[in-house]
Amino acid sequence: MSIRTTTEYVEDVSPGSGALPPRARYASSDAKSFSLNGGWRFRLSDTADAEDDSFAQEGYDAGGWADVSVPGHWVLQGHGSPVYTNHLYPFPVDPPRVPTENPTGDHLRVFDLPEDWPDEGGAVLRFDGVESCARVWLNGTDLGEFKGSRLPHEFAVSHLLKAAGNVLAVRVHQWSAGSYLEDQDQWWLPGIFRDVTLLHRPAGCALDFFVHASYDHVTKTGTLCVDSEVDGRVTVPELGVEAATGESVTVPVEPWTAETPGLYDGVLATAGERVPLRIGFRTVELSDGLIKVNGRAVLFKGVNRHEWHPVRGRALDLETMREDVLLMKRHNINAVRTSHYPPHPAFLDLCDELGLWVIDECDLETHGFTEQGWRDNPVDDDRWTPALLDRAARTVERDKNHPSIVIWSLGNEAGTGRGLTAMAEWIRGRDSSRLLHYEGDLTCRDTDVYARMYADHAEVERIGRGRDGGPHKRRELPFILCEYGHAMGNGPGGLADYQRIFESYDRLQGGFVWEWIDHGIEDERYGYAYGGDFGEELHDGNFVCDGLLFPDRRPSPGLVEYKKVIEPVAIEGDRTGGTVRVANKYDFADLSALVFTWTYEVNGEPVGAGTLSVPALSPGESAEVKLPEPPVAEAAGEAHWTVRALLAADTPWAPRGHVVAWGQFAVSPRQVPSVAATDGPVPGDGLITLGPASFDARTGALLTVGGVDVTGLRLDVWRAVTDNDDGAAWQTDVRHGLLWRRLGLHRMRHRLDAVEPGDDALTVRTRVAPAARDIGLSAEYRWTSDGNRLRLTVSVTPQGDWTVPLPRLGIRFALSAADQVRWYGGGPGEAYPDSRTASMIGRWQSTVDDLQTPYVRPQENGARADVRWAEIGGLRIEGDPEFFLTARRWTTEQLDAAAHRTDLSPSGAGVWVNLDHGQHGLGSQSCGPGPLPPYHLRAEPARFSFVFSEIG
Ligand code: IPT
């Protein structure tokens, strides 16, 4: 006996029924529209069929129901909980069946038409996004049902509308057959999460239309042709264009590029509607094996962007979308892959307006089938092909009029199969003006670009050289890294090395860092919650927090690094010549929008500044620009030139003066601190004094420097492992974080071998090693003083067979109190060996609290690199050589044990300071390669010194 009846559509592989065919999306027109966003009545059931559809009938009393905001996700509004999995389906894999437990949200909205709603004409009800399956009724009539969460669906409703008391009922099921196609690495968040709009459709209104606007870079003309389902006229006043739909017009134009996003305002006028157009002329082609726009190869400096807001989930408001685009532009990002679904349409309007290359991706991922060797993969099963084609069509039809979109992507991580080929063929047939991307098929059967994710530097270089082999078709294609630089926690490291490789080979056309923003959910318990924090039975922890922005959209150090690595102007000096080499690395723009300034710093203090006249170089050009005479003839100490490229005028994305690029170079070297060992250790009552310092006579431990108490000073090799140290479970390479812990580097024992007061030095000898192992480090601390200042030289010699690098190497100690921190060295933000290009040498100040980088899952953070000297807690510390400075109100052990920021609170001891001679690189092994060998902190003999003095 079968009892599956009214909810059969939920598990039906079809995309739905009742909706209108997809069509072009436009932001506005002179036809009326009425937003149905706002408060809706809401009832949650445990199963798809727990309630009948009587709620959809007029007169239903929903008085006892809850309220939710639309757009929104009910699980973020107190009904049920979010679930995070990366690629595992959070339900048994038995396509297209879904669990009986299928949270189902009935949504109800009663509305009157606005007073000025026209009597004539039709009306369409549009849903811009509902996860994952919805059935819709208006005034008791069943309109149909649909799947395809991040895609628009429209229903014709004029025959049902009334002036007042319309009852719109929407039943939303969390799980449906569609869920099998939506296995993206993100929170599962059911709900009506994008706009709901009623659109008036006057007689003679526009239906679908396709704006074809190409650019011929030889003749510098644009050709415009608007194909329209409904005939009409197209006008572009600025270009003097007046044409019929379907008619081609060629006129001189300024082309659209991401760097110069020139848009022309036009109008499509049909008999019943005037639709504003924003037209960008550009031609995308594959030529000479390269992705070219307007005749020139482009280099993508991209990011993968999921839609995210820490409170509202994927229900983004316009302001947040604008903030994303502004932040991207201000950080030199020129491209975005809309991983892994078409974004809110307003985001694409912003990309057109402000200038970003877009890879627009279909809402498709079936990653979980990898667990069964891709058996039953819907993309290789003809029964699912209509659903796939529907997704392709809804993406392309909605978004085809955006000049910013240069590449369509079939989806992400969906294996291979006939369904993908069907999608590709359909897309090519519909739009031959753009290229096609899909990463999951190594043969590139359906694509115009060879795309990979997380390939290591060496492989990318091989691909650049064309030495990667592969099928013939692939060898002819340009290459992009559609994902790289996994920005989980502290990292990624290695971006500069990738960029160098991208810039060395034409075939390499850049990449897209994974990913834009941490999907942390604001949560009273934890600050930001991640996978597992809602009691999910399956989850992938903080793998959902792997962005260049923190959940609150504060840029992480990774984003600051990326901005520097991809800056469009290279500024390089030379030690002697008195010149600076400026190169234009834009693909299209010359440098006329920038002004250049110089400053000259002695020991980090600016002693002169001015402007530099740099020619308006064309893309690819460079010039040797003469610097002025140094403002001080003989610099007493270290001197640097810092040259900056700033916006000369306000732009739509940043104000005048915004720094686009900079370069810094030393012209006279630093004098390292020297301390003549004129004092000797003086033994006393349980103490030894040496210059300004006192030591414990038995243990040799430093106790005071002048009036400053110091505790626990000793060699330190441990850091709170980063997500990238830990590496992903599936990584086959060595994962250092695991090895370190297995070796016991987090529980090193310090054996005291000798305390030796000598004539001019106090020497303390130790051996530092973990239990159960025969490897260790002999560490000798040699203290000397000139009476005022105290110098420590640490000599470290590895003993035994060290096959792993060290996490860090330096000393740590506690100060009883510290707040303000000043330093001369790299700043203002944190830096690690393979993520330090954005670290600028200068004088910086901060506070202990502000030195912390708030990674959602706490881990090593906050090191300032190349520090020459620092002042903290009453101490001045000079380094020989320069060091990494870290200070925090908790120990490394506490940091290592914390799962959320809220687990960290100031420990009694005061402030813990690490002065590191070295740090291991960061890499990106939480999904990609670990740090490159040059950034490994090898266990080898080392000697480094610090000079301490009390700040008088
Ligand atoms: C890759 C996915 O495409 C992306 O969605 C995300 O999960 C990313 O990894 C990791 O954060 S897939 C991975 C198996 C390479």
XYZ file of N, CA and C and ligand atoms in Angstrom, residues 84 86-87 184-185 306 337 339-340 365 367 412-413 439 453-454 483 486 514-515 543 546 730 926-927, ligand 1:
90
model
N 25.924 21.965 9.849
C 27.029 22.181 8.919
C 27.705 20.858 8.555
N 30.565 19.599 5.390
C 31.317 19.976 4.200
C 30.742 19.218 3.007
N 31.081 17.949 2.861
C 30.542 17.261 1.680
C 29.617 16.093 2.022
N 26.723 21.755 -1.290
C 27.834 22.698 -1.133
C 28.351 22.680 0.307
N 29.602 23.036 0.434
C 30.259 23.095 1.742
C 29.795 24.355 2.474
N 30.965 32.847 -0.987
C 29.667 32.353 -0.550
C 28.928 33.557 0.010
N 34.362 34.301 -7.983
C 33.611 33.112 -8.398
C 32.461 32.988 -7.406
N 30.824 31.046 -5.699
C 30.772 29.670 -5.196
C 29.582 29.503 -4.265
N 28.849 28.502 -4.431
C 28.734 27.620 -5.583
C 27.297 27.673 -6.069
N 25.971 20.928 -6.740
C 27.094 20.176 -6.172
C 26.552 18.846 -5.646
N 28.734 16.507 -4.154
C 30.019 16.062 -3.606
C 29.931 14.786 -2.761
N 29.960 22.875 -8.892
C 31.180 22.513 -8.173
C 31.123 21.064 -7.729
N 32.240 20.394 -7.754
C 32.395 19.076 -7.131
C 31.179 18.191 -7.367
N 35.337 22.419 -12.809
C 36.634 21.928 -12.343
C 36.704 20.413 -12.282
N 41.753 22.829 -8.272
C 41.735 23.440 -6.958
C 42.883 22.915 -6.096
N 43.538 23.829 -5.415
C 44.551 23.506 -4.406
C 45.789 22.804 -4.953
N 40.136 27.347 -7.008
C 40.242 27.489 -5.552
C 41.702 27.287 -5.191
N 43.799 28.155 0.901
C 42.692 27.886 1.838
C 42.852 28.743 3.084
N 40.249 30.501 -1.701
C 39.130 29.932 -0.945
C 39.249 30.410 0.486
N 38.374 31.178 1.017
C 37.210 31.762 0.435
C 37.060 33.141 1.006
N 35.651 23.927 9.734
C 36.000 23.984 8.311
C 35.126 25.008 7.587
N 36.691 29.599 6.964
C 37.926 29.545 6.179
C 37.989 30.721 5.214
N 42.282 14.230 5.013
C 42.520 13.448 3.798
C 43.893 13.699 3.178
N 45.162 23.007 5.424
C 43.806 22.649 5.859
C 42.984 22.230 4.653
N 43.472 22.513 3.451
C 42.862 21.952 2.246
C 43.870 21.833 1.108
C 36.632 22.304 -2.056
C 35.235 22.740 -2.335
O 35.039 22.995 -3.678
C 34.814 23.933 -1.566
O 33.432 24.054 -1.627
C 35.284 23.839 -0.150
O 34.711 22.737 0.458
C 36.753 23.699 -0.133
O 37.134 22.559 -0.812
C 37.312 23.552 1.262
O 36.942 24.550 2.137
S 36.632 20.576 -2.248
C 38.064 19.896 -1.540
C 37.898 18.415 -1.444
C 39.274 20.173 -2.341
